[in-house]
Tab-separated table of C-alpha atoms in Angstrom:
chain	number	residue	atom	x	y	z
L	12	MET	CA	25.077	10.920	-16.640
L	13	ASN	CA	22.480	8.329	-16.872
L	14	LYS	CA	18.516	8.712	-15.703
L	15	GLN	CA	19.021	6.056	-13.030
L	16	GLN	CA	21.803	7.629	-11.334
L	17	GLU	CA	20.670	11.280	-11.346
L	18	GLN	CA	17.445	9.538	-9.453
L	19	PHE	CA	19.989	9.582	-6.628
L	20	GLN	CA	21.247	13.452	-6.814
L	21	PRO	CA	20.567	15.405	-4.175
L	22	ALA	CA	17.995	18.011	-5.886
L	23	PRO	CA	14.587	17.824	-5.168
L	24	LEU	CA	12.724	14.979	-6.476
L	25	ASP	CA	9.607	14.984	-8.803
L	26	VAL	CA	8.035	12.077	-7.515
L	27	LEU	CA	9.032	10.120	-4.586
L	28	ILE	CA	7.182	6.640	-4.409
L	29	ILE	CA	7.028	4.856	-0.861
L	30	GLY	CA	6.548	1.035	-1.308
L	31	ALA	CA	7.898	-1.289	-3.515
L	32	GLY	CA	5.098	-3.540	-4.132
L	33	LEU	CA	2.188	-3.975	-6.430
L	34	SER	CA	1.077	-0.628	-6.575
L	35	GLY	CA	4.604	1.252	-6.251
L	36	ILE	CA	5.834	-0.679	-9.012
L	37	GLY	CA	2.820	0.139	-10.600
L	38	ALA	CA	3.504	3.689	-9.982
L	39	ALA	CA	6.955	3.759	-11.492
L	40	ARG	CA	6.695	2.036	-14.983
L	41	ALA	CA	3.700	4.619	-14.960
L	42	LEU	CA	6.197	7.244	-14.568
L	43	THR	CA	8.875	5.737	-17.204
L	44	ASP	CA	6.264	5.452	-19.739
L	45	LYS	CA	4.591	8.578	-19.506
L	46	CYS	CA	6.498	11.089	-17.684
L	47	PRO	CA	9.856	9.694	-18.788
L	48	ASP	CA	11.398	13.065	-17.734
L	49	LYS	CA	10.512	13.079	-14.653
L	50	ARG	CA	12.767	12.092	-11.065
L	51	TYR	CA	11.547	9.896	-8.770
L	52	LEU	CA	12.920	6.855	-6.356
L	53	ILE	CA	11.253	4.345	-4.656
L	54	LEU	CA	11.571	3.888	-0.668
L	55	GLU	CA	10.838	0.328	0.754
L	56	ARG	CA	10.634	-0.258	4.269
L	57	ARG	CA	11.876	-4.026	3.959
L	58	ASP	CA	14.683	-5.514	1.803
L	59	ALA	CA	12.347	-6.827	-0.812
L	60	ILE	CA	10.111	-6.335	-3.685
L	61	GLY	CA	6.552	-7.194	-3.145
L	62	GLY	CA	5.057	-5.436	-0.029
L	63	THR	CA	2.060	-8.187	0.702
L	64	TRP	CA	3.168	-10.700	-1.406
L	65	ASP	CA	6.290	-10.903	0.125
L	66	LEU	CA	5.458	-10.233	3.550
L	67	PHE	CA	3.009	-13.086	4.144
L	68	ARG	CA	4.424	-16.184	4.173
L	69	TYR	CA	1.850	-18.803	5.594
L	70	PRO	CA	0.793	-21.952	3.816
L	71	GLY	CA	-0.946	-21.321	0.850
L	72	ILE	CA	-0.507	-17.865	0.404
L	73	ARG	CA	-2.558	-16.622	-2.485
L	74	SER	CA	-4.597	-13.529	-4.463
L	75	ASP	CA	-8.250	-13.746	-3.828
L	76	SER	CA	-8.480	-12.131	-7.212
L	77	ASP	CA	-7.826	-13.276	-10.505
L	78	MET	CA	-4.940	-12.297	-11.975
L	79	TYR	CA	-5.946	-11.280	-15.527
L	80	THR	CA	-7.541	-8.247	-13.159
L	81	LEU	CA	-4.840	-8.291	-10.553
L	82	GLY	CA	-2.427	-8.006	-12.729
L	83	TYR	CA	-1.812	-4.676	-14.686
L	84	SER	CA	-3.450	-4.179	-18.106
L	85	TYR	CA	0.052	-3.693	-19.692
L	86	LYS	CA	1.658	-6.876	-18.866
L	87	PRO	CA	-0.194	-9.905	-19.714
L	88	TRP	CA	-0.807	-12.616	-16.966
L	89	THR	CA	0.505	-15.985	-18.394
L	90	GLY	CA	0.543	-18.106	-15.612
L	91	ARG	CA	-1.594	-20.831	-15.664
L	92	LYS	CA	-3.424	-20.333	-12.752
L	93	ALA	CA	-6.136	-17.900	-12.657
L	94	ILE	CA	-6.157	-17.738	-8.655
L	95	ALA	CA	-2.015	-17.166	-8.354
L	96	ASP	CA	0.086	-18.112	-5.436
L	97	GLY	CA	2.048	-16.211	-3.671
L	98	PRO	CA	5.405	-16.251	-4.755
L	99	ASP	CA	4.064	-16.464	-8.417
L	100	ILE	CA	2.745	-12.876	-7.453
L	101	LYS	CA	5.861	-11.675	-6.590
L	102	ARG	CA	7.590	-12.740	-9.277
L	103	TYR	CA	5.671	-11.120	-11.647
L	104	ILE	CA	5.773	-7.417	-9.581
L	105	GLU	CA	9.819	-8.252	-9.538
L	106	GLU	CA	9.396	-8.389	-13.718
L	107	ILE	CA	7.712	-5.682	-14.031
L	108	ALA	CA	10.409	-3.810	-11.742
L	109	GLU	CA	13.038	-5.537	-13.842
L	110	GLU	CA	11.601	-4.555	-17.155
L	111	SER	CA	10.704	-0.524	-16.453
L	112	GLY	CA	14.135	0.118	-14.452
L	113	ALA	CA	12.691	0.835	-10.983
L	114	ILE	CA	14.263	-1.974	-9.719
L	115	HIS	CA	17.431	0.191	-9.893
L	116	ASN	CA	15.580	3.188	-8.612
L	117	ILE	CA	14.803	1.513	-4.987
L	118	ARG	CA	16.483	2.179	-1.764
L	119	PHE	CA	15.397	-0.797	0.798
L	120	ARG	CA	15.291	-0.678	3.986
L	121	HIS	CA	14.038	2.859	4.065
L	122	GLN	CA	11.198	3.419	6.107
L	123	VAL	CA	9.671	7.242	5.983
L	124	MET	CA	8.621	8.415	9.134
L	125	SER	CA	7.027	11.882	8.310
L	126	ALA	CA	6.487	14.260	5.320
L	127	SER	CA	5.676	18.115	5.861
L	128	TRP	CA	4.999	20.498	3.133
L	129	SER	CA	6.162	24.189	2.139
L	130	SER	CA	3.372	25.661	0.483
L	131	ASP	CA	6.514	28.402	-0.580
L	132	GLU	CA	8.649	26.347	-1.720
L	133	GLY	CA	6.054	23.872	-3.344
L	134	LEU	CA	7.846	20.815	-1.759
L	135	TRP	CA	7.915	18.393	0.718
L	136	THR	CA	10.459	17.506	2.904
L	137	VAL	CA	10.566	13.701	4.079
L	138	ARG	CA	12.084	12.433	7.077
L	139	VAL	CA	13.891	9.076	6.476
L	140	LYS	CA	15.060	6.179	9.231
L	141	ALA	CA	17.989	4.288	6.716
L	142	THR	CA	18.693	0.971	8.258
L	143	ASP	CA	22.269	-1.130	6.628
L	144	ARG	CA	22.915	-4.811	6.582
L	145	THR	CA	24.266	-4.747	9.856
L	146	GLY	CA	20.947	-2.766	11.674
L	147	GLU	CA	22.502	0.301	12.165
L	148	THR	CA	20.150	3.064	11.282
L	149	ARG	CA	20.166	6.997	10.580
L	150	GLU	CA	18.343	9.540	9.143
L	151	GLU	CA	17.584	11.100	6.152
L	152	ARG	CA	15.912	13.865	4.183
L	153	ILE	CA	14.700	13.699	0.692
L	154	ARG	CA	12.813	16.559	-1.117
L	155	THR	CA	10.429	16.082	-3.249
L	156	ARG	CA	7.838	17.931	-5.115
L	157	PHE	CA	4.992	14.908	-5.372
L	158	ILE	CA	4.674	11.747	-3.102
L	159	ALA	CA	3.092	8.572	-4.451
L	160	SER	CA	1.819	7.201	-1.050
L	161	CYS	CA	1.514	3.079	-2.374
L	162	SER	CA	2.304	1.360	0.954
L	163	GLY	CA	-1.104	-0.240	1.232
L	164	TYR	CA	-4.110	-0.260	3.718
L	165	TYR	CA	-2.444	-2.350	6.991
L	166	SER	CA	0.197	-1.954	9.533
L	167	TYR	CA	3.071	-4.681	8.921
L	168	ASP	CA	4.290	-4.160	12.160
L	169	GLU	CA	0.962	-6.103	13.875
L	170	GLY	CA	-1.931	-7.841	12.887
L	171	TYR	CA	-5.450	-7.501	14.574
L	172	ARG	CA	-4.749	-9.967	17.346
L	173	PRO	CA	-7.900	-10.084	20.069
L	174	GLU	CA	-6.990	-11.431	23.351
L	175	PHE	CA	-8.442	-14.685	24.601
L	176	PRO	CA	-9.475	-15.738	28.238
L	177	GLY	CA	-6.905	-18.364	29.062
L	178	GLU	CA	-3.918	-18.023	26.545
L	179	SER	CA	-1.225	-18.250	29.291
L	180	ASP	CA	-2.594	-21.345	30.059
L	181	PHE	CA	-2.395	-23.232	26.262
L	182	THR	CA	0.750	-25.173	26.382
L	183	GLY	CA	1.239	-25.279	22.541
L	184	GLN	CA	2.099	-22.630	19.726
L	185	ILE	CA	-0.317	-19.735	18.926
L	186	ILE	CA	0.429	-17.874	15.558
L	187	HIS	CA	-0.645	-14.935	13.656
L	188	PRO	CA	-0.787	-15.848	9.906
L	189	GLN	CA	1.153	-12.144	8.841
L	190	PHE	CA	3.807	-13.929	11.360
L	191	TRP	CA	3.798	-17.276	9.921
L	192	PRO	CA	7.229	-18.841	11.306
L	193	GLU	CA	9.736	-20.114	8.248
L	194	GLN	CA	10.457	-23.563	9.401
L	195	LEU	CA	7.195	-24.479	11.356
L	196	ASP	CA	6.573	-28.228	11.649
L	197	TYR	CA	2.820	-28.747	11.531
L	198	GLN	CA	2.527	-32.512	10.133
L	199	GLY	CA	0.567	-34.485	11.688
L	200	LYS	CA	-0.175	-31.727	14.137
L	201	ARG	CA	-3.995	-30.636	15.526
L	202	ILE	CA	-4.259	-27.101	14.436
L	203	VAL	CA	-7.132	-25.012	14.821
L	204	VAL	CA	-7.544	-21.962	12.898
L	205	ILE	CA	-9.645	-19.265	14.490
L	206	GLY	CA	-11.606	-17.294	11.290
L	207	SER	CA	-14.103	-17.460	8.716
L	208	GLY	CA	-12.000	-15.179	6.081
L	209	ALA	CA	-9.809	-14.891	3.090
L	210	THR	CA	-7.237	-16.270	5.264
L	211	ALA	CA	-8.715	-18.819	7.028
L	212	VAL	CA	-9.993	-20.311	3.653
L	213	THR	CA	-6.495	-20.448	2.509
L	214	LEU	CA	-4.572	-21.913	5.173
L	215	VAL	CA	-7.198	-24.309	6.201
L	216	PRO	CA	-6.939	-26.474	2.466
L	217	ALA	CA	-3.061	-25.705	2.461
L	218	LEU	CA	-2.415	-27.086	6.444
L	219	ALA	CA	-4.504	-30.466	5.446
L	220	GLU	CA	-3.053	-30.678	1.967
L	221	GLN	CA	0.231	-31.134	3.913
L	222	GLY	CA	-0.891	-33.451	6.517
L	223	ALA	CA	-2.340	-30.901	9.634
L	224	ARG	CA	-5.245	-32.583	11.400
L	225	VAL	CA	-6.979	-29.385	11.027
L	226	THR	CA	-10.262	-27.440	12.476
L	227	MET	CA	-11.612	-24.243	11.154
L	228	LEU	CA	-13.294	-22.198	14.074
L	229	GLN	CA	-15.337	-19.307	13.145
L	230	ARG	CA	-17.596	-17.143	15.245
L	231	SER	CA	-19.998	-16.326	12.689
L	232	PRO	CA	-19.716	-17.879	8.525
L	233	SER	CA	-19.055	-16.234	5.498
L	234	TYR	CA	-20.371	-16.357	2.021
L	235	ILE	CA	-17.966	-19.161	0.458
L	236	PHE	CA	-17.961	-20.297	-3.590
L	237	ALA	CA	-15.680	-22.488	-5.537
L	238	ARG	CA	-14.110	-20.645	-8.488
L	239	PRO	CA	-12.151	-22.428	-11.259
L	240	LEU	CA	-8.355	-22.671	-10.392
L	241	VAL	CA	-8.125	-22.025	-14.191
L	242	ASP	CA	-9.660	-19.974	-16.795
L	243	ARG	CA	-10.062	-22.286	-19.401
L	244	LEU	CA	-11.561	-19.762	-21.843
L	245	ALA	CA	-8.724	-17.576	-21.106
L	246	HIS	CA	-6.327	-20.241	-22.287
L	247	ALA	CA	-7.825	-20.914	-25.457
L	248	MET	CA	-8.394	-17.627	-26.478
L	249	GLN	CA	-3.968	-17.430	-25.887
L	250	ARG	CA	-3.628	-19.944	-28.373
L	251	TRP	CA	-6.373	-18.460	-30.869
L	252	LEU	CA	-5.052	-14.604	-30.761
L	253	PRO	CA	-2.024	-12.422	-30.124
L	254	LEU	CA	-1.388	-12.969	-26.322
L	255	PRO	CA	-2.330	-8.765	-25.627
L	256	LEU	CA	-5.590	-8.837	-27.105
L	257	ALA	CA	-6.593	-12.520	-25.694
L	258	TYR	CA	-5.681	-11.074	-21.944
L	259	ARG	CA	-7.227	-7.651	-22.739
L	260	LEU	CA	-10.614	-9.707	-23.864
L	261	THR	CA	-10.494	-12.043	-20.112
L	262	ARG	CA	-9.789	-8.828	-18.414
L	263	TRP	CA	-13.152	-6.951	-19.404
L	264	LYS	CA	-14.670	-10.816	-19.443
L	265	ASN	CA	-13.917	-10.758	-15.839
L	266	VAL	CA	-14.440	-7.143	-14.775
L	267	LEU	CA	-17.610	-6.768	-16.267
L	268	LEU	CA	-18.748	-10.201	-14.709
L	269	GLY	CA	-17.508	-8.792	-11.378
L	270	GLN	CA	-19.046	-6.002	-11.779
L	271	ARG	CA	-22.747	-7.172	-12.252
L	272	PHE	CA	-22.294	-9.599	-9.756
L	273	PHE	CA	-21.292	-6.926	-7.308
L	274	ARG	CA	-24.503	-4.889	-8.354
L	275	ASN	CA	-26.915	-7.503	-8.184
L	276	ALA	CA	-25.802	-8.773	-4.546
L	277	ARG	CA	-26.538	-4.874	-3.641
L	278	THR	CA	-29.843	-4.310	-5.567
L	279	ARG	CA	-31.106	-7.958	-5.442
L	280	PRO	CA	-29.857	-9.170	-2.050
L	281	GLY	CA	-32.176	-11.499	-1.633
L	282	PRO	CA	-32.012	-13.486	-5.058
L	283	THR	CA	-28.227	-13.502	-4.807
L	284	ARG	CA	-27.812	-14.882	-1.105
L	285	GLU	CA	-30.326	-17.710	-2.391
L	286	TYR	CA	-27.519	-18.565	-5.194
L	287	LEU	CA	-24.472	-18.551	-3.341
L	288	LEU	CA	-26.264	-20.717	-0.283
L	289	HIS	CA	-27.072	-22.869	-3.470
L	290	LEU	CA	-23.704	-23.302	-4.689
L	291	ALA	CA	-22.390	-24.019	-1.821
L	292	GLN	CA	-25.053	-26.406	-0.975
L	293	ARG	CA	-23.855	-28.287	-4.201
L	294	GLN	CA	-20.587	-28.466	-2.343
L	295	VAL	CA	-20.449	-29.709	0.444
L	296	GLY	CA	-23.915	-32.182	-0.101
L	297	SER	CA	-25.346	-33.407	2.972
L	298	GLU	CA	-21.915	-34.358	4.536
L	299	VAL	CA	-21.780	-30.713	6.376
L	300	ASP	CA	-24.519	-28.661	7.948
L	301	MET	CA	-25.107	-25.622	6.097
L	302	LYS	CA	-25.256	-23.375	9.142
L	303	HIS	CA	-21.629	-23.180	8.560
L	304	PHE	CA	-22.079	-21.336	5.367
L	305	THR	CA	-25.150	-18.910	5.787
L	306	PRO	CA	-24.065	-16.276	7.320
L	307	ASP	CA	-26.619	-13.233	8.630
L	308	TYR	CA	-25.817	-10.686	6.370
L	309	ARG	CA	-26.188	-9.850	3.345
L	310	PRO	CA	-23.543	-10.619	0.463
L	311	TRP	CA	-20.953	-8.281	-0.472
L	312	ASP	CA	-21.595	-6.384	3.073
L	313	GLN	CA	-18.050	-8.235	3.535
L	314	ARG	CA	-15.976	-9.570	1.104
L	315	VAL	CA	-17.310	-12.923	-0.792
L	316	CYS	CA	-14.561	-15.653	-0.608
L	317	ALA	CA	-13.542	-17.486	-3.091
L	318	VAL	CA	-11.995	-20.949	-3.021
L	319	PRO	CA	-10.392	-22.594	-6.037
L	320	ASP	CA	-11.889	-25.731	-7.293
L	321	GLY	CA	-13.610	-25.704	-4.423
L	322	ASP	CA	-10.748	-26.800	-2.168
L	323	LEU	CA	-12.045	-25.869	0.779
L	324	PHE	CA	-15.219	-27.989	0.270
L	325	HIS	CA	-13.505	-31.029	-0.891
L	326	MET	CA	-11.761	-31.374	2.296
L	327	LEU	CA	-14.878	-30.941	4.455
L	328	ARG	CA	-16.712	-33.740	2.386
L	329	SER	CA	-13.742	-36.023	2.586
L	330	ARG	CA	-13.595	-35.121	6.815
L	331	ARG	CA	-9.908	-34.299	6.014
L	332	VAL	CA	-10.933	-30.907	7.496
L	333	ASP	CA	-13.519	-29.992	10.517
L	334	ILE	CA	-15.843	-26.879	10.716
L	335	VAL	CA	-17.270	-25.403	13.879
L	336	THR	CA	-19.172	-22.055	14.491
L	337	ASP	CA	-19.190	-21.109	17.886
L	338	THR	CA	-17.884	-18.521	20.341
L	339	ILE	CA	-14.702	-19.072	22.662
L	340	ASP	CA	-14.962	-19.357	26.112
L	341	ARG	CA	-11.470	-19.633	26.766
L	342	PHE	CA	-8.160	-21.248	26.035
L	343	THR	CA	-7.229	-24.589	27.533
L	344	PRO	CA	-3.469	-26.171	27.955
L	345	GLY	CA	-4.439	-28.436	25.471
L	346	GLY	CA	-6.892	-26.573	23.182
L	347	ILE	CA	-10.257	-24.071	22.942
L	348	ARG	CA	-13.271	-24.280	24.606
L	349	LEU	CA	-16.214	-23.320	23.273
L	350	ALA	CA	-19.394	-21.538	24.704
L	351	SER	CA	-21.084	-24.314	23.867
L	352	GLY	CA	-18.979	-26.417	26.550
L	353	GLN	CA	-17.197	-28.450	23.092
L	354	GLU	CA	-13.335	-28.944	23.571
L	355	LEU	CA	-11.209	-28.867	20.510
L	356	GLU	CA	-7.880	-30.013	20.960
L	357	ALA	CA	-4.878	-28.502	19.505
L	358	ASP	CA	-1.266	-28.293	19.092
L	359	ILE	CA	-1.449	-25.261	17.204
L	360	ILE	CA	-4.023	-22.211	17.198
L	361	VAL	CA	-3.646	-19.935	14.119
L	362	THR	CA	-5.003	-16.689	14.990
L	363	ALA	CA	-6.706	-15.670	11.288
L	364	THR	CA	-8.670	-13.011	12.760
L	365	GLY	CA	-7.751	-10.506	10.654
L	366	LEU	CA	-5.554	-7.039	9.802
L	367	LYS	CA	-4.785	-3.478	11.793
L	368	LEU	CA	-5.818	-0.534	9.352
L	369	ASN	CA	-3.725	2.075	8.877
L	370	ALA	CA	-3.407	4.985	6.438
L	371	LEU	CA	-0.172	6.009	4.271
L	372	GLY	CA	1.742	3.440	6.276
L	373	ASP	CA	1.808	5.733	9.666
L	374	VAL	CA	4.007	8.153	8.197
L	375	ARG	CA	2.961	10.894	9.745
L	376	LEU	CA	1.776	14.432	7.740
L	377	GLU	CA	2.247	17.873	8.034
L	378	VAL	CA	1.592	21.133	6.115
L	379	ASP	CA	2.920	25.018	6.439
L	380	GLY	CA	3.024	23.953	10.124
L	381	LYS	CA	-0.169	22.247	10.514
L	382	THR	CA	-0.054	18.452	11.440
L	383	MET	CA	-2.785	17.077	9.174
L	384	ALA	CA	-4.391	13.494	10.532
L	385	VAL	CA	-5.211	11.292	7.796
L	386	ALA	CA	-8.573	10.524	9.246
L	387	ASP	CA	-9.595	14.092	9.350
L	388	CYS	CA	-9.702	14.470	5.788
L	389	MET	CA	-11.602	13.460	2.900
L	390	ALA	CA	-10.927	11.662	0.528
L	391	TYR	CA	-10.742	13.470	-3.816
L	392	LYS	CA	-11.940	11.061	-5.875
L	393	GLY	CA	-10.872	7.886	-4.056
L	394	MET	CA	-7.121	9.594	-4.685
L	395	MET	CA	-6.130	12.283	-2.653
L	396	LEU	CA	-6.183	14.009	0.703
L	397	SER	CA	-8.562	17.342	1.106
L	398	ASP	CA	-5.984	20.361	1.675
L	399	VAL	CA	-2.533	18.167	1.358
L	400	PRO	CA	-1.200	18.993	-1.886
L	401	ASN	CA	1.096	16.934	-4.130
L	402	LEU	CA	0.388	14.080	-2.594
L	403	MET	CA	-1.458	10.761	-4.147
L	404	LEU	CA	-3.347	7.819	-2.091
L	405	THR	CA	-3.437	4.115	-3.927
L	406	PHE	CA	-6.416	2.692	-2.306
L	407	GLY	CA	-7.979	-0.628	-4.405
L	408	TYR	CA	-11.225	-1.464	-4.356
L	409	THR	CA	-12.712	-3.952	-1.529
L	410	ASN	CA	-15.304	-5.781	-4.175
L	411	ALA	CA	-12.709	-6.347	-6.986
L	412	SER	CA	-8.757	-6.004	-7.798
L	413	TRP	CA	-6.241	-4.167	-6.341
L	414	THR	CA	-4.940	-3.401	-8.976
L	415	LEU	CA	-7.732	-1.924	-11.170
L	416	LYS	CA	-7.852	0.966	-9.109
L	417	ALA	CA	-4.294	1.144	-8.648
L	418	GLU	CA	-3.719	1.378	-12.052
L	419	LEU	CA	-6.167	3.881	-13.061
L	420	THR	CA	-4.512	6.008	-10.005
L	421	CYS	CA	-0.896	6.187	-11.094
L	422	ASN	CA	-2.408	6.746	-14.450
L	423	TYR	CA	-4.094	9.657	-12.950
L	424	MET	CA	-1.093	10.942	-11.463
L	425	THR	CA	0.839	10.992	-14.513
L	426	ARG	CA	-1.489	12.450	-16.413
L	427	LEU	CA	-2.017	15.573	-13.471
L	428	LEU	CA	1.977	15.780	-13.446
L	429	ARG	CA	1.727	16.924	-17.696
L	430	TYR	CA	-1.023	19.048	-16.614
L	431	MET	CA	0.421	21.246	-14.335
L	432	ASP	CA	3.939	20.955	-16.469
L	433	ARG	CA	1.730	23.020	-19.376
L	434	LYS	CA	-0.029	25.133	-17.230
L	435	GLY	CA	3.395	26.142	-15.532
L	436	ALA	CA	1.748	25.051	-12.005
L	437	ARG	CA	3.567	23.948	-9.387
L	438	ILE	CA	0.774	23.115	-6.387
L	439	ALA	CA	-1.855	20.959	-6.679
L	440	VAL	CA	-4.739	20.972	-3.777
L	441	ALA	CA	-8.220	19.172	-3.489
L	442	ARG	CA	-9.858	21.783	-1.130
L	443	ARG	CA	-12.205	20.478	0.954
L	444	ASP	CA	-16.021	22.359	1.624
L	445	PRO	CA	-17.850	22.250	4.426
L	446	ALA	CA	-21.222	21.731	2.845
L	447	VAL	CA	-20.049	18.658	1.924
L	448	LYS	CA	-21.494	15.751	4.389
L	449	ALA	CA	-18.437	13.268	5.640
L	450	LEU	CA	-19.625	9.291	5.344
L	451	PRO	CA	-17.297	6.858	6.227
L	452	PHE	CA	-14.608	5.790	3.480
L	453	LEU	CA	-15.763	2.177	3.071
L	454	ASP	CA	-19.217	1.117	2.716
L	455	PHE	CA	-17.891	-2.255	4.631
L	456	SER	CA	-19.255	-4.622	7.558
L	457	SER	CA	-16.275	-6.351	8.331
L	458	GLY	CA	-14.551	-6.221	11.572
L	459	TYR	CA	-11.804	-4.619	10.076
L	460	VAL	CA	-13.056	-2.359	7.880
L	461	GLN	CA	-14.769	-1.217	11.189
L	462	ARG	CA	-12.119	-1.356	13.802
L	463	GLY	CA	-10.230	0.921	11.305
L	464	VAL	CA	-12.646	3.680	10.524
L	465	ASP	CA	-10.867	6.400	13.018
L	466	VAL	CA	-7.651	5.557	10.832
L	467	MET	CA	-9.186	6.302	7.535
L	468	PRO	CA	-10.017	9.166	5.711
L	469	GLN	CA	-13.526	9.713	4.976
L	470	GLN	CA	-15.291	9.986	1.589
L	471	GLY	CA	-18.072	12.606	1.263
L	472	ASP	CA	-21.735	12.533	-0.325
L	473	ARG	CA	-20.901	14.878	-3.644
L	474	GLU	CA	-19.876	13.049	-6.572
L	475	CYS	CA	-15.758	14.097	-6.822
L	476	TRP	CA	-15.705	13.286	-3.177
L	477	ARG	CA	-17.361	9.857	-3.299
L	478	VAL	CA	-15.245	6.489	-3.194
L	479	HIS	CA	-16.773	4.322	-5.886
L	480	GLN	CA	-16.219	0.615	-6.078
L	481	ASN	CA	-17.017	0.928	-9.639
L	482	TYR	CA	-14.449	0.521	-11.964
L	483	LEU	CA	-16.286	1.352	-14.742
L	484	LYS	CA	-17.532	4.873	-13.642
L	485	ASP	CA	-13.816	5.537	-12.131
L	486	LYS	CA	-12.478	4.729	-15.482
L	487	TYR	CA	-14.670	7.334	-16.966
L	488	MET	CA	-13.757	9.630	-14.237
L	489	ILE	CA	-10.077	9.566	-13.760
L	490	GLN	CA	-9.051	8.828	-17.296
L	491	TYR	CA	-11.415	11.341	-19.242
L	492	GLY	CA	-12.651	13.651	-16.359
L	493	ARG	CA	-11.733	17.322	-16.165
L	494	LEU	CA	-8.646	17.867	-13.939
L	495	ASP	CA	-9.517	21.953	-13.405
L	496	ASP	CA	-13.004	20.479	-12.064
L	497	GLY	CA	-13.193	23.483	-9.908
L	498	VAL	CA	-12.388	21.222	-6.698
L	499	LEU	CA	-8.939	20.517	-7.593
L	500	GLN	CA	-7.083	23.894	-7.528
L	501	PHE	CA	-3.740	24.893	-9.032
L	502	GLN	CA	-0.797	27.354	-7.781
């Protein structure tokens, strides 16, 4: 019996991975490389690999991080674009799944509903809803030593969608980007995109490029800056150096530049703000009022939006896109009336109003008969939940590429599993110290973060309980720090 067939036998698994997106496939690759003796299975609620990059299908969908850091360290990004399109990212994930053999260990249309831990057995019992291709469902139970939760941080079932007065009066179509209609014909249509974040700045130029007449309606501005679509230095290094070396150098260049930018924003917010506004002013010139690009918060209090080759700015300068900063009074039959009295005509309204956060993909946790609310737990090194044994939580950076932290997390898991094998331990659990002060998991003022405070775990005011938005600090702590640190306990 080969290893791939063994994955599906009824004996307890070593690791159950939840989610077949960028994080889940990365976790599988790490297990294959570093713990080849471990039996794992991936459960994916959808019917395809890709996670975010399979779910989101709106026009222009792309990364808001460069692919040299959004990609994994072991698989060089060879695409032309540094800011890649969604389908290209999905293919990248599929290639890792094929190369690592993870593709053979995925059960699609399997949604994890709950997980119950028994300390006596040292095992999780996971309840799963499986759906066949006819739509029939059945319940399965899987037992596993470890769980790797790689299901992301937002709900796949619903986005954040505020209700606006008069919506029922609007005679056109209202769309949330998370659920974009596959056959939508929008060429020549008047479209109002409500929002100012990464989704809005992606959608607006893409819709206009395909012939729509687009207005970007924002309640408040975001920091937006132009970033090269193609990293010419990276391509030059690829021509002259071995590909792995060129990729590694580009990756570190981008990590260090990103860390420096974020540190400057936090330690010198005034000059950083002036610098970003200066860059925006150079892009829009005198044709566009800078009030639309002048936020009332400090840089990196919310995520800074990058637009490749300044595509949004170009559309605004050429009058192919309009931008309005105002609040909504109500929807009307023909569009939107603003608080200022202005009316925006629309055939389609796109509510790019954000995500709805959740933790663990809404999986209900129980430890030795006690229900564990994720929001009541504290995050140990940003990867494990206090008093929840043998569970790894993947949560990437808000100020850098998601994958940087995801790769550290899956490598830590394999390191931890090997350590437990050497010590003969079955259980690893971070015990919460009541003396550690609880703080919000994310230090971010973005609306989606503030709305999700009650569903996310907490962080603490002491080192191993801090959630660092710092790759270099995390890399040292996670990759080289002691496993048996006095907080993580083994049984």
